[in-house]
Short mmCIF file of C-alpha atoms in Angstrom, two decimals:
data_model
loop_
_atom_site.label_atom_id
_atom_site.label_comp_id
_atom_site.label_asym_id
_atom_site.label_seq_id
_atom_site.Cartn_x
_atom_site.Cartn_y
_atom_site.Cartn_z
CA MET A 30 20.61 13.55 -11.57
CA THR A 31 20.13 12.60 -15.16
CA GLU A 32 19.14 15.65 -17.74
CA GLY A 33 15.13 14.07 -19.00
CA THR A 34 14.36 12.66 -15.60
CA THR A 35 12.26 14.89 -12.70
CA SER A 36 11.28 14.08 -9.57
CA ALA A 37 8.85 16.14 -8.20
CA PRO A 38 9.65 18.18 -4.56
CA GLU A 39 9.30 15.63 -1.52
CA GLY A 40 6.83 17.47 -0.15
CA GLY A 41 4.81 16.87 -3.72
CA ASP A 42 4.73 14.00 -2.37
CA THR A 43 3.28 13.83 0.16
CA LEU A 44 0.66 15.86 -0.94
CA THR A 45 -0.05 13.47 -3.69
CA ARG A 46 0.29 10.89 -1.59
CA LEU A 47 -2.75 12.20 1.22
CA GLU A 48 -4.11 13.61 -2.09
CA GLN A 49 -4.60 9.74 -2.99
CA GLU A 50 -5.41 8.95 0.73
CA GLY A 51 -8.28 11.53 0.75
CA GLU A 52 -9.64 11.34 -2.72
CA ILE A 53 -10.31 6.85 -1.93
CA ALA A 54 -11.83 7.62 1.78
CA ALA A 55 -14.31 10.53 -0.34
CA ASP A 56 -14.89 7.24 -2.50
CA TYR A 57 -15.27 4.83 0.99
CA LEU A 58 -17.55 6.93 2.07
CA GLU A 59 -19.59 7.86 -0.77
CA GLY A 60 -20.16 4.24 -0.91
CA LEU A 61 -21.69 4.64 2.54
CA LEU A 62 -23.78 6.57 2.16
CA ASP A 63 -24.95 5.43 -0.41
CA ILE A 64 -26.14 2.42 1.47
CA ALA A 65 -27.45 4.43 4.50
CA ASP A 66 -29.90 6.43 2.63
CA LEU A 67 -27.56 9.59 3.99
CA ASP A 68 -27.19 13.16 2.24
CA GLY A 69 -23.79 14.04 2.61
CA ASP A 70 -21.23 15.86 0.48
CA ILE A 71 -18.00 14.85 0.98
CA ASP A 72 -14.45 18.09 1.86
CA MET A 73 -11.56 16.82 1.49
CA ASP A 74 -8.30 18.93 1.85
CA VAL A 75 -4.92 18.12 3.16
CA GLU A 76 -4.75 19.03 7.46
CA ALA A 77 -1.22 18.75 9.60
CA ASP A 78 0.55 16.37 7.30
CA ARG A 79 -2.29 14.10 7.11
CA ALA A 80 -5.70 13.88 4.64
CA ALA A 81 -8.87 15.22 6.43
CA VAL A 82 -12.24 14.51 5.19
CA SER A 83 -15.42 16.02 6.56
CA ILE A 84 -18.71 14.90 5.70
CA VAL A 85 -21.13 17.82 5.66
CA SER A 86 -24.68 18.69 4.85
CA ASP A 87 -27.58 22.21 4.06
CA ALA A 88 -30.48 19.47 4.40
CA ASN A 89 -30.54 17.38 7.66
CA SER A 90 -27.70 17.49 9.61
CA ARG A 91 -30.21 15.13 12.13
CA ASP A 92 -29.42 12.56 9.68
CA LEU A 93 -25.72 12.95 10.01
CA GLN A 94 -25.82 12.97 13.91
CA LYS A 95 -26.91 9.43 13.47
CA LEU A 96 -23.29 8.93 11.68
CA VAL A 97 -21.28 11.07 14.64
CA GLY A 98 -22.70 9.51 17.59
CA ARG A 99 -22.72 9.63 21.32
CA ASP A 100 -19.20 11.67 22.33
CA GLY A 101 -18.26 10.23 19.19
CA GLU A 102 -18.21 6.66 19.42
CA VAL A 103 -19.44 6.26 15.52
CA LEU A 104 -17.30 8.71 14.32
CA GLU A 105 -14.47 7.23 15.57
CA ALA A 106 -15.68 3.77 14.36
CA LEU A 107 -16.42 5.00 10.47
CA GLN A 108 -12.11 7.25 10.44
CA GLU A 109 -11.07 3.53 11.68
CA LEU A 110 -13.20 1.79 8.87
CA THR A 111 -12.20 4.62 6.68
CA ARG A 112 -8.69 4.36 7.24
CA LEU A 113 -8.94 0.51 6.52
CA ALA A 114 -10.03 1.25 3.51
CA VAL A 115 -7.27 3.45 2.19
CA HIS A 116 -4.54 1.79 4.02
CA ARG A 117 -6.03 -1.76 1.52
CA GLU A 118 -5.91 1.05 -1.49
CA THR A 119 -2.67 1.93 -1.02
CA GLY A 120 -1.09 -0.35 1.52
CA ASP A 121 -0.18 2.50 3.47
CA ARG A 122 -0.98 3.27 7.59
CA SER A 123 -2.86 6.07 7.34
CA ARG A 124 -3.07 9.27 9.68
CA LEU A 125 -6.77 9.98 8.26
CA MET A 126 -8.68 12.58 9.84
CA LEU A 127 -12.38 12.45 9.51
CA ASP A 128 -14.60 14.84 9.88
CA ILE A 129 -19.23 15.17 10.29
CA ALA A 130 -20.93 17.60 9.85
CA GLY A 131 -18.50 19.57 12.48
CA TYR A 132 -18.41 18.02 15.07
CA ARG A 133 -14.66 17.30 15.49
CA ALA A 134 -14.30 21.33 14.69
CA LYS A 135 -16.81 22.16 18.34
CA LYS A 136 -15.09 19.78 19.78
CA ARG A 137 -11.34 20.81 19.50
CA ALA A 138 -12.17 24.33 19.40
CA GLU A 139 -13.77 22.71 23.22
CA LEU A 140 -10.83 22.13 23.36
CA THR A 141 -8.44 23.57 23.13
CA GLU A 142 -9.87 26.33 25.29
CA GLN A 143 -9.35 23.17 27.86
CA GLY A 144 -6.52 23.03 27.62
CA ALA A 145 -5.78 26.24 27.41
CA LYS A 146 -7.28 27.03 30.86
CA ALA A 147 -5.35 23.52 32.18
CA ALA A 148 -1.93 25.81 31.09
CA ALA A 149 -3.31 28.65 32.75
CA GLU A 150 -3.94 27.45 36.40
CA VAL A 151 -0.53 25.45 36.66
CA LYS A 152 1.27 29.08 35.52
CA ASN A 153 -1.39 29.92 38.72
CA SER A 154 -0.88 27.30 40.99
CA GLY A 155 2.28 25.63 39.80
CA GLU A 156 1.61 22.08 40.78
CA PRO A 157 0.53 20.14 38.16
CA VAL A 158 -2.84 19.08 36.69
CA LYS A 159 -4.84 16.65 35.37
CA MET A 160 -7.52 15.38 33.16
CA GLN A 161 -10.37 13.49 32.45
CA PRO A 162 -9.83 10.50 30.05
CA MET A 163 -9.82 11.65 27.17
CA THR A 164 -9.16 9.59 23.08
CA PRO A 165 -6.46 9.88 21.63
CA PHE A 166 -7.93 12.69 19.57
CA GLU A 167 -8.68 14.75 21.83
CA ARG A 168 -5.56 14.15 23.50
CA LYS A 169 -3.06 15.78 21.46
CA VAL A 170 -5.75 18.73 21.09
CA VAL A 171 -4.98 19.01 24.71
CA HIS A 172 -1.35 19.02 24.86
CA ASP A 173 -0.94 21.40 21.75
CA ALA A 174 -2.22 23.48 23.18
CA VAL A 175 -0.72 23.90 26.17
CA LYS A 176 2.48 24.12 23.75
CA ALA A 177 1.17 27.14 21.99
CA ALA A 178 0.98 28.02 26.09
CA GLY A 179 4.04 27.82 26.68
CA LEU A 180 4.19 24.38 29.26
CA ARG A 181 4.57 20.73 28.88
CA SER A 182 2.26 17.96 29.29
CA GLU A 183 1.92 13.78 29.35
CA SER A 184 -0.58 11.54 28.77
CA GLU A 185 -1.22 8.31 31.50
CA GLY A 186 -2.46 5.53 32.04
CA GLU A 187 -4.14 3.21 29.94
CA GLU A 188 -6.99 3.18 26.96
CA PRO A 189 -9.80 4.21 27.03
CA GLN A 190 -8.51 5.78 30.92
CA ARG A 191 -5.83 7.19 29.07
CA PHE A 192 -5.48 11.12 30.25
CA VAL A 193 -3.78 14.77 29.98
CA VAL A 194 -1.18 15.45 32.99
CA VAL A 195 -0.13 19.42 32.37
CA LEU A 196 2.95 20.03 34.14
CA PRO A 197 4.91 23.27 35.11
CA ALA A 198 7.92 24.81 32.71
#
C-alpha cells in the first residue's frame, strides 16, 4: 500500500454496503407506506451479515398486519420486492431481512422452540424427526436451533413442500 491511501477493513466495507442496502430498502418501504396510506416507523440494523429492516408502529399495528398477511405471505412478497429494489440500485443481490410489526421476531422464537423440541426428541429416541414444510426463513431458524442443540439437520423435498429433518448426532 502506498503512503496516503487508506483502506477500510474488509468488515467495514461489508458494513457500509449493508447499511447502504438498509437505506435503499427504507426509502423504498417509506414510499410503499405513503402509497398505502399506512403509518409506520422504519428501523434499520445489521444482523448476521445481512441488512435487517423493520416496520413498526405504536398507533395502529392492525394496519400493519395487512402487510404481514396470512402466515406472512404478504411479508414474504414485500421482502422480495424490497430486495429487488435494492438490487436495482446497487447491482448486487441482497439478502435483506424484512420484519413487520414484530411478526418475524415472534415467529423466530416459536421456530427456535420447535427446533429445540425436535432435537430433544431425536436425542431421546435416536430416530430422525421430519418436520412440517417451511419457508426458507423458517428452515434456517430451525437449522440454527438444531445446531445449537448439538445435532445436525438437512432440508428435503421440493418447494413449497420443503421440510427439515433432524438427525441423530
